[in-house]
Coordinates of C-alpha atoms in Angstrom, one line a residue:
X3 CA 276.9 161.8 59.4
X4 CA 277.8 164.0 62.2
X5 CA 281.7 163.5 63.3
X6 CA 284.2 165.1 65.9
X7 CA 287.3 165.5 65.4
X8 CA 289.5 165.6 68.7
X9 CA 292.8 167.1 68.1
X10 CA 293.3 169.8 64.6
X11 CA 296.9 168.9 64.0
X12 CA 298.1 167.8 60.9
X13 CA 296.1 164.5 60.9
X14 CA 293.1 166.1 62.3
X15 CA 292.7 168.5 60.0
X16 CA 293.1 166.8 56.9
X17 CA 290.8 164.2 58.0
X18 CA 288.4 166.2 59.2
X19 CA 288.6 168.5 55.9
X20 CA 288.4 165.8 54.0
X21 CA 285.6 163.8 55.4
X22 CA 283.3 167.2 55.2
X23 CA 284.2 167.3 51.6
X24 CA 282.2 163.9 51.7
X25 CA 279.0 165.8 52.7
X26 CA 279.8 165.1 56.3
X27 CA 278.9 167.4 59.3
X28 CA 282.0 168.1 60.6
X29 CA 283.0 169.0 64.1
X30 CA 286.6 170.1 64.7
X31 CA 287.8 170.8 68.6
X32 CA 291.1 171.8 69.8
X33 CA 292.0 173.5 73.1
X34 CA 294.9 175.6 71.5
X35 CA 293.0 179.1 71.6
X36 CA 295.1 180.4 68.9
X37 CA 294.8 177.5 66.3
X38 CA 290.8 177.6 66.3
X39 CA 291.1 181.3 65.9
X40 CA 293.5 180.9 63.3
X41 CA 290.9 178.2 61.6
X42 CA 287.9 180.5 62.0
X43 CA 289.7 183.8 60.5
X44 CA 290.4 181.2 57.1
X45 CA 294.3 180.3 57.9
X46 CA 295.6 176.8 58.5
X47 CA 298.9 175.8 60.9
X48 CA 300.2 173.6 58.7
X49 CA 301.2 173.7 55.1
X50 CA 299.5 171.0 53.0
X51 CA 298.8 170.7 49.1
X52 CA 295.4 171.7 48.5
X53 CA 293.9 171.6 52.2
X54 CA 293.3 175.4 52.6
X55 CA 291.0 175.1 49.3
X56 CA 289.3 172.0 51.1
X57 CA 289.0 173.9 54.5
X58 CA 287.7 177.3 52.6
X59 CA 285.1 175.3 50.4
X60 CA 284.0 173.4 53.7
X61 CA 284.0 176.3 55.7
X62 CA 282.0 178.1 53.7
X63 CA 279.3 175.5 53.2
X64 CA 278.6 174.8 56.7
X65 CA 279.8 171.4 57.3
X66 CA 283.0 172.2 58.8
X67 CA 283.4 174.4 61.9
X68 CA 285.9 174.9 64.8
X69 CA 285.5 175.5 68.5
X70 CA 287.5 174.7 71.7
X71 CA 283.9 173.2 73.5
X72 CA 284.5 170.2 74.7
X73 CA 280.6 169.8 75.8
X74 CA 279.8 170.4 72.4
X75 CA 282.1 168.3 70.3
X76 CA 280.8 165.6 72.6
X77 CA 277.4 166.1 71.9
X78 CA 277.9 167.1 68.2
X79 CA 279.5 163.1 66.6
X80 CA 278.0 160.0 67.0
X81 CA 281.5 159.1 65.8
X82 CA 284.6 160.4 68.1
X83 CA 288.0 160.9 66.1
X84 CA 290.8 161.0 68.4
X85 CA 293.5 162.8 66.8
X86 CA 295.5 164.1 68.7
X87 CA 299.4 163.8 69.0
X88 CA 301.4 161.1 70.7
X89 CA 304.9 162.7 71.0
X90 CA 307.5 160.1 71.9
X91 CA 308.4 159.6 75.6
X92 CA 311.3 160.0 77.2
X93 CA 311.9 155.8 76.8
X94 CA 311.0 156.3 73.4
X95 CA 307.0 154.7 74.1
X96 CA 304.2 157.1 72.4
X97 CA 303.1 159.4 75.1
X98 CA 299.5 158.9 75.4
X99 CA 298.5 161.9 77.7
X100 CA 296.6 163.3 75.1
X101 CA 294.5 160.8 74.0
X102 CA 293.6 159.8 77.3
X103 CA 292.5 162.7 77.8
X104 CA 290.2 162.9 74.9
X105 CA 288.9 159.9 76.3
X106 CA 288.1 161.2 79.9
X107 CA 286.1 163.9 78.4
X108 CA 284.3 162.0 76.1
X109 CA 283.5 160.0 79.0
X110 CA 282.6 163.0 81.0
X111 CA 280.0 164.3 78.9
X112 CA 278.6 161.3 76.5
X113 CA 275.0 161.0 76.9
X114 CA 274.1 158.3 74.4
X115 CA 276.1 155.7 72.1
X116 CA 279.2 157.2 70.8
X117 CA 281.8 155.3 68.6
X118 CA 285.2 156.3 69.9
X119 CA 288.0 156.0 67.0
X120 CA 291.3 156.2 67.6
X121 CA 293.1 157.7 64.7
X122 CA 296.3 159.0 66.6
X123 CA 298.9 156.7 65.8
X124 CA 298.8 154.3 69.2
X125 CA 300.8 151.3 70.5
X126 CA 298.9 147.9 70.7
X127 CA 296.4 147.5 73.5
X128 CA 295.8 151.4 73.6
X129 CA 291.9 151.2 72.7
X130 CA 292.0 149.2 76.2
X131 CA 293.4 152.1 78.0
X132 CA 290.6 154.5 75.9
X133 CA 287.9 152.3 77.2
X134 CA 288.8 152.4 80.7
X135 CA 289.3 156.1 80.9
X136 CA 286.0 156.7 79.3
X137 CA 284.4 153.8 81.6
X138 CA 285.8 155.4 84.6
X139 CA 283.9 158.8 83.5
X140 CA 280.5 157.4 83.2
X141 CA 281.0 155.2 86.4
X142 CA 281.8 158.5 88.0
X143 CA 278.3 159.7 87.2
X144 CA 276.5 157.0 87.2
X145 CA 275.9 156.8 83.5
X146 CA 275.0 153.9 81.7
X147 CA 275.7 154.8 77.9
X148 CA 277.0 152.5 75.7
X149 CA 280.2 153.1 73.6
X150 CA 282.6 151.3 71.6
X151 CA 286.1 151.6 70.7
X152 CA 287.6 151.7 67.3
X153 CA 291.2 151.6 65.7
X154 CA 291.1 153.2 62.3
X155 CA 295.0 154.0 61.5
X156 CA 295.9 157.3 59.2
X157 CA 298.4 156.1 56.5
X158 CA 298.9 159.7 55.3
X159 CA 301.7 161.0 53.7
X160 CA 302.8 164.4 54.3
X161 CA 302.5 166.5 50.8
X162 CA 300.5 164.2 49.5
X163 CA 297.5 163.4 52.2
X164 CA 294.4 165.4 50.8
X165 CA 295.3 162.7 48.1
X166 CA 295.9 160.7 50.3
X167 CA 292.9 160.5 52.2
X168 CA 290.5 161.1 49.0
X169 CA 291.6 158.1 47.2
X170 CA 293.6 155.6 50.0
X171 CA 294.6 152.4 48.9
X172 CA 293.6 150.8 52.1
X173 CA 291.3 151.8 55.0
X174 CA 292.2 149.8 58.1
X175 CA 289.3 149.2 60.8
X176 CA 289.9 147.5 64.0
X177 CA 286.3 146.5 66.0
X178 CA 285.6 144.4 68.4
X179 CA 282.5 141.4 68.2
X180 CA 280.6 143.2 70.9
X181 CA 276.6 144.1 70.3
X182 CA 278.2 147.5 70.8
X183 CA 281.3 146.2 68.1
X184 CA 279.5 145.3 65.4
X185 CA 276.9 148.6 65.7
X186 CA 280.2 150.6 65.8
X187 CA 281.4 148.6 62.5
X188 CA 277.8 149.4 60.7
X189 CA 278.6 152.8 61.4
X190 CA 281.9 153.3 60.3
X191 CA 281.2 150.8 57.3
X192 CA 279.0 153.8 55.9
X193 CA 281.1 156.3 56.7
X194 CA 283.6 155.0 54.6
X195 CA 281.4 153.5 51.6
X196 CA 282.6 156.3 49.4
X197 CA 285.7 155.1 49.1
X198 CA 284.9 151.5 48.4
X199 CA 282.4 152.2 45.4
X200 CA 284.9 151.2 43.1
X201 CA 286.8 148.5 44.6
X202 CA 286.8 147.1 48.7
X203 CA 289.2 149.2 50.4
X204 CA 288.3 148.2 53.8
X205 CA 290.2 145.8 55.7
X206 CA 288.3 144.3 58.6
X207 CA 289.8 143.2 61.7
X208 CA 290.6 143.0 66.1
X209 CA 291.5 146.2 67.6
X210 CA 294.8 145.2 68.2
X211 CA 295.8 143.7 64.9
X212 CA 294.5 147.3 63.5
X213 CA 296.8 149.1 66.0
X214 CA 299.8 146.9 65.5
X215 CA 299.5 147.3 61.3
X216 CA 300.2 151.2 61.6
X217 CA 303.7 150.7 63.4
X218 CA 304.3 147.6 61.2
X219 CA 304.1 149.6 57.9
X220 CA 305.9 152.4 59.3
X221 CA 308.9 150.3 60.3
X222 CA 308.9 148.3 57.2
X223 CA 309.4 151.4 55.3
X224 CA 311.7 153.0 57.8
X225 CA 313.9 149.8 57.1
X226 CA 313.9 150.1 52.9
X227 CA 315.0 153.3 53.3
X228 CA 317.9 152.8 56.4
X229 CA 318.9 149.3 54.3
X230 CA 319.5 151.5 50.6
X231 CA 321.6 154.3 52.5
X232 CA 323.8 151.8 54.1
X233 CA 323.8 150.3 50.1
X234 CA 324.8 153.4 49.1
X235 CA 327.6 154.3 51.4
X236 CA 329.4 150.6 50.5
X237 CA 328.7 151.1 46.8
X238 CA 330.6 154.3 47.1
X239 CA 333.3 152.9 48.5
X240 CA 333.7 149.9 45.9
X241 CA 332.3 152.3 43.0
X242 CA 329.3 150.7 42.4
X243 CA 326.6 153.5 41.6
X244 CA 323.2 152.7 43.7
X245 CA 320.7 154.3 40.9
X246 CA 321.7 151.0 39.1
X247 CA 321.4 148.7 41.9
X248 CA 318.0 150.5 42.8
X249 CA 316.6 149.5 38.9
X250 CA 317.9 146.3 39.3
X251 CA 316.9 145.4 42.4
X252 CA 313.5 147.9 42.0
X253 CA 312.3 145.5 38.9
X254 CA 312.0 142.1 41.1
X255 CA 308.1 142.5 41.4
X256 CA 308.9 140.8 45.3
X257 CA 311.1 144.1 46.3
X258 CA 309.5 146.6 44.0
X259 CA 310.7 150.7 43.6
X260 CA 309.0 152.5 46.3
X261 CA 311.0 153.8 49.2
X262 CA 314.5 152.5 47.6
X263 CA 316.1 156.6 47.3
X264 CA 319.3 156.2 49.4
X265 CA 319.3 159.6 50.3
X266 CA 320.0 161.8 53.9
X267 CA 318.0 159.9 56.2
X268 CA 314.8 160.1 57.1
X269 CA 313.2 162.6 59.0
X270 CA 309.5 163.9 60.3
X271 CA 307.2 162.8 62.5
X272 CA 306.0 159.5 62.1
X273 CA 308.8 157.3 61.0
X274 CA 311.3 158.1 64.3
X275 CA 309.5 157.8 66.7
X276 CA 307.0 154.8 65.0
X277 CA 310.0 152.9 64.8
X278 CA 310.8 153.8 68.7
X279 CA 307.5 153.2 69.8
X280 CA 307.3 150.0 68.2
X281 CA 311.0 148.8 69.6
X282 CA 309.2 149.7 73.3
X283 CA 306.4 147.8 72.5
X284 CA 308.5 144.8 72.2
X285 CA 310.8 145.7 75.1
X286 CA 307.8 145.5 77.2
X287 CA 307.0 141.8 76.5
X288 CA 310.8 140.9 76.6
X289 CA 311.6 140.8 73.0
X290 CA 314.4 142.6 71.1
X291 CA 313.6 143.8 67.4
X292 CA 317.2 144.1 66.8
X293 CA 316.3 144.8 63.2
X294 CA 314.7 148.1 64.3
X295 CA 317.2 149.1 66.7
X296 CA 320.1 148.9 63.6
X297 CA 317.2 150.5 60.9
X298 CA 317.7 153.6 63.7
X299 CA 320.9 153.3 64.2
X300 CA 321.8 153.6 60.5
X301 CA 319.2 156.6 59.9
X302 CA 321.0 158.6 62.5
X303 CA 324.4 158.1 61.1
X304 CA 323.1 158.9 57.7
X305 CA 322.2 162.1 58.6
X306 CA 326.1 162.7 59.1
X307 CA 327.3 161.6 55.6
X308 CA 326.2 164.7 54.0
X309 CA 328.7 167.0 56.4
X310 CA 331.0 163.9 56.2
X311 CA 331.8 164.4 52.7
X312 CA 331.8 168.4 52.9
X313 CA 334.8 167.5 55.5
X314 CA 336.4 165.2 53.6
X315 CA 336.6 167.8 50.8
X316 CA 337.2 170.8 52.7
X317 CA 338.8 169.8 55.4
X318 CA 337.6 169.5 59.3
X319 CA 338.2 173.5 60.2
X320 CA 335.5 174.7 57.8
X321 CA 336.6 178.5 59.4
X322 CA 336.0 181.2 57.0
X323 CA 334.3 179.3 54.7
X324 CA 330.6 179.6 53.4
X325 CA 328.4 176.8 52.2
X326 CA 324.8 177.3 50.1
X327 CA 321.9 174.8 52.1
X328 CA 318.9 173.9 49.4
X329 CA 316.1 172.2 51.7
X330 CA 315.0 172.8 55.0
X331 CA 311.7 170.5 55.7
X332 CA 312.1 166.6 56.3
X333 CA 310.7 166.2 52.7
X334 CA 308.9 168.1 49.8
X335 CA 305.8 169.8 50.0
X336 CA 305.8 170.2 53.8
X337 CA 306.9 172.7 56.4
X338 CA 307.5 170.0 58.7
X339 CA 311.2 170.4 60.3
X340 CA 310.5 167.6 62.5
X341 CA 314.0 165.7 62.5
X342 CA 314.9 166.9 59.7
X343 CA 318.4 165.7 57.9
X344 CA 319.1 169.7 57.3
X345 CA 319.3 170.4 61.1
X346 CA 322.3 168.0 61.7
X347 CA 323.9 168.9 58.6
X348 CA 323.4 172.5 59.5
X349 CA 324.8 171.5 63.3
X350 CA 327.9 169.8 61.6
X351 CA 328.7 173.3 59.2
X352 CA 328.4 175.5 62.4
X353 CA 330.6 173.7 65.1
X354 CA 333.1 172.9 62.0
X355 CA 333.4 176.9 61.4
X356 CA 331.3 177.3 58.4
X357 CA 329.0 180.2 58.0
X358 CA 325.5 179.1 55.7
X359 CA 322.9 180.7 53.8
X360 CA 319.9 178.4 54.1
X361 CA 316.6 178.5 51.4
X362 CA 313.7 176.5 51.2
X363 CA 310.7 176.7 49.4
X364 CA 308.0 176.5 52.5
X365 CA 310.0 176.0 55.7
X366 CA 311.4 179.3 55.8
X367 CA 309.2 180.9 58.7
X368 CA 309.6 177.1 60.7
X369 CA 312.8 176.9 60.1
X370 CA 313.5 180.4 61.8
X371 CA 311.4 178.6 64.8
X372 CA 312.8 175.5 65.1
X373 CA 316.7 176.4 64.6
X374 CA 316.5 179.7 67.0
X375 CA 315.8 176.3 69.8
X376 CA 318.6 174.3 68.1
X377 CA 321.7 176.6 68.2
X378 CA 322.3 179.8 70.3
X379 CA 322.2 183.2 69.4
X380 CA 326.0 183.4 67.5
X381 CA 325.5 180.2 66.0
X382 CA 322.6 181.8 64.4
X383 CA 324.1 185.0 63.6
X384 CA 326.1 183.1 61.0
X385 CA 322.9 181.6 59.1
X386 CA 321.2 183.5 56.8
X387 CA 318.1 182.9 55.6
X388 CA 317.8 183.3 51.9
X389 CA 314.8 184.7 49.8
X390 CA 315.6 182.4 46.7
X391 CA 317.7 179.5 44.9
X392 CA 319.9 181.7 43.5
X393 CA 320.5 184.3 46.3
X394 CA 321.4 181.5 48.8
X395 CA 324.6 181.0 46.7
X396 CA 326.2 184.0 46.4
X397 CA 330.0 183.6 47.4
X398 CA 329.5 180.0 48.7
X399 CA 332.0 177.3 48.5
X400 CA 330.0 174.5 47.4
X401 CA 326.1 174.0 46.8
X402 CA 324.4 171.0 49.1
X403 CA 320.6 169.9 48.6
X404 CA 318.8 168.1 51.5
X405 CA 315.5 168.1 50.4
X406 CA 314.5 166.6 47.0
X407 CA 311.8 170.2 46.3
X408 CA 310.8 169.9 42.4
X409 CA 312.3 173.1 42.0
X410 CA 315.6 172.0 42.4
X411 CA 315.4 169.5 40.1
X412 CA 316.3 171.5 37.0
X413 CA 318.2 174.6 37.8
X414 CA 320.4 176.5 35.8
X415 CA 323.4 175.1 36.1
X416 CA 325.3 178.3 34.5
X417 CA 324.0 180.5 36.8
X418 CA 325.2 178.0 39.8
X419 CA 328.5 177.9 38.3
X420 CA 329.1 181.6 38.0
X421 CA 327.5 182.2 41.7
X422 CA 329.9 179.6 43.6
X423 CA 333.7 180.3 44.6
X424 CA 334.0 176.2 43.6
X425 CA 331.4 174.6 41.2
X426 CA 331.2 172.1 44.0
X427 CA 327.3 169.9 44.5
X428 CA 326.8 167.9 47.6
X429 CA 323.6 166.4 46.6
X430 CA 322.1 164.8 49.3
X431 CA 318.9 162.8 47.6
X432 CA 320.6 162.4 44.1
X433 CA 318.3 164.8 41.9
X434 CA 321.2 164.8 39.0
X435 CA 323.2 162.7 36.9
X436 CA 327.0 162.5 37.8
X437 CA 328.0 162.4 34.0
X438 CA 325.4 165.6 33.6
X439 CA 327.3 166.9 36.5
X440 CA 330.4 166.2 35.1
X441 CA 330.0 167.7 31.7
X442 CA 328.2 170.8 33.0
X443 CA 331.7 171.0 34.7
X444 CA 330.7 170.4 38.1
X445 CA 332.8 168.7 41.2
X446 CA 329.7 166.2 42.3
X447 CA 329.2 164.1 45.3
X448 CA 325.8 162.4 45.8
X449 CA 324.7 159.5 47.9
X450 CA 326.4 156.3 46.5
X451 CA 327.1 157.6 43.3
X452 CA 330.6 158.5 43.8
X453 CA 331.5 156.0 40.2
X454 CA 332.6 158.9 38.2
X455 CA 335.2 160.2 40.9
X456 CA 336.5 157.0 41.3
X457 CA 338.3 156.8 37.2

């Protein structure tokens, strides 16, 4: 099948890598000048697990290709991915500038039946707005080509969305019972019959009910993970240790394990401002998700317990003092720093005095970005970007992990030891054990596991 893809960001690409994998003639536009060329020359802008191998092998065979012509990506798909971004708003709705304007141009230079999906992550009645815009185009022109809109929601996760994408445990398709509807649904019904030769993946249903599911699974999970942290802060202070609770609680088939880490917050680019989004939503048809507003609340104040506890054992005027940062990104196997837990912390250190030396196994190069907006030029002067594990400690107080990278899950603890002034671990997503900790000789304070402290 021949498919555009509007928009090569990080859910763009992937899908658009992935679906040429399929055998699919692949159409990829962008109007950054400096992302296609960075496409074309064999680089990628983002870093994701096995992509580059999927956009080389692609590349190579024809069936993927890049270009900022908007005339031709319209002309190349029957089917029109909108990918693009939709950044929150100053209110906190999902700016949809982009999209719309994906729209307009499709709408601008459509010629015959196109099937326009939205695959951007959209508030409810959004593929209204999309049909308009295009509508508007063709009126314009006096065209009378026939179109329908489609919600298909991404449920990728970052690190893991080749995967992902290649085998998804549900594929979510919003159509509407039009003439045009129910062509649009053949259509994306064999697109997708790849992925349902084993088993029905597809789940049919209204435009709106497919746009509303994205933000609902988004929140849902954005509340597991806000409901264990504030868990874990109580069961530190009654001495309860929340890996037990989790395994308790986990093994109730109703509640299950996933998304029960207490941890540092959460962080990226989908859960924040999802959860926002979806809270404007509601505001907007005069209805208060107050469960929302306090998952939020508690995921912003979560980002402060790491630093908390550095405080509370160092003392407030961190002056002179100089603290080893493991773990940049918002989460493993990404360069995303998108509200990432290891900028507050790294705010908190600064204004308290500290100097850091920061390491991270990807984000190194985003992280120079993306903290030289955050803090001025002497609050930069005292981080220093490490070039490993290891040389990030030298003559720091205490050790603190952010980001739960695999590499960091069995160090050598000797060599930590002999590299810190204080064989201090502020483990912020609980990668050890606090009686390993304590009889490797170390001082350890992880999330909710402070049992071992307390006898």
């Amino acid at each position: 099948m021949k498919i555009t893809i509007i928009g090569t960001g990080y859910v763009g690409l992937v899908t658009g890598a992935c679906l040429a994998e399929l055998g699919n003639d692949v159409f990829c536009l962008d109007v950054d000048e400096k992302k296609i060329a960075l496409l074309n020359s064999g680089g990628i802008p983002i870093h994701e697990p096995g992509l580059e191998e999927v956009v080389a092998r692609n590349r190579a065979a024809g069936r993927l290709q890049f270009s900022t012509d908007v005339a031709a990506s319209v002309a190349h798909g029957c089917l029109q991915f909108i990918a693009v971004g939709t950044p929150p708003d100053e209110d906190g709705s999902a700016d949809l500038q982009y999209v719309l304007a994906a729209a307009r141009n499709i709408g601008k230079h459509m010629t015959e039946f196109k099937v326009i999906v939205d695959k951007s992550t959209v508030p409810v009645g959004t593929a209204d707005r999309v049909k308009a815009a295009v509508q508007e185009q063709l009126a314009a022109r006096g065209d009378a080509s026939k179109f329908s809109v489609v919600s298909n929601p991404e449920f990728l996760k970052e690190g893991a969305a080749v995967e992902d994408f290649m085998r998804p445990d549900r594929i979510v398709i919003g159509y509407d019972q039009t003439p045009e509807g129910l062509k649009a649904q053949d259509l994306m019904k064999k697109l997708y019959t790849p992925f349902n030769r084993n088993h029905e993946r597809t789940f049919w249903m209204d435009v709106r009910s497919a746009e509303f599911t994205k933000y609902a699974a988004n929140a849902m999970l954005a509340t597991r993970i806000s409901f264990m942290n504030e868990l874990a802060n109580l069961a530190d202070q009654v001495g309860a240790d929340i890996e037990a609770v989790r395994h308790g609680i986990g093994s109730d088939p109703r509640i299950g394990h996933s998304f029960l880490y207490a941890g540092a917050g959460y962080g990226g680019s989908c859960f924040p401002k999802d959860v926002q989004a979806l809270e404007r939503t509601a505001r907007q048809y005069n209805q208060d998700l107050l469960i929302l507003r306090a998952v939020e609340a508690v995921n912003d104040k979560q980002k402060l317990v790491l630093g908390q506890k550095v405080n509370k054992r160092f003392g407030d005027d961190l002056s002179g003092k100089h603290f080893a940062v493991w773990g940049l990104a918002f989460k493993p196997n990404t360069d995303d720093m998108r509200e990432a837990p290891a900028r507050v912390l790294l705010k908190q250190l600064l204004d308290s005095g500290a100097t850091v030396a920061v390491y991270d196994p990807v984000a190194m190069e985003e992280a120079k970005r993306v903290l030289a907006l955050d803090f001025d030029a002497a609050q930069l002067a005292r981080i220093r970007f490490a070039t490993s594990p290891m040389d990030a400690l030298t003559a720091a107080e205490a050790l603190l992990i952010v980001t739960e990278w695999k590499a960091f899950r069995s160090p050598d603890f000797d060599r930590i030891k002999s590299s810190l002034k204080n064989a201090v671990i502020f483990d912020g997503r609980n990668l050890f054990e606090p009686e390993v900790m304590a009889e490797a000789g170390f001082e350890y304070h992880g999330i909710g596991r402070s049992i071992l402290t307390r006898s």
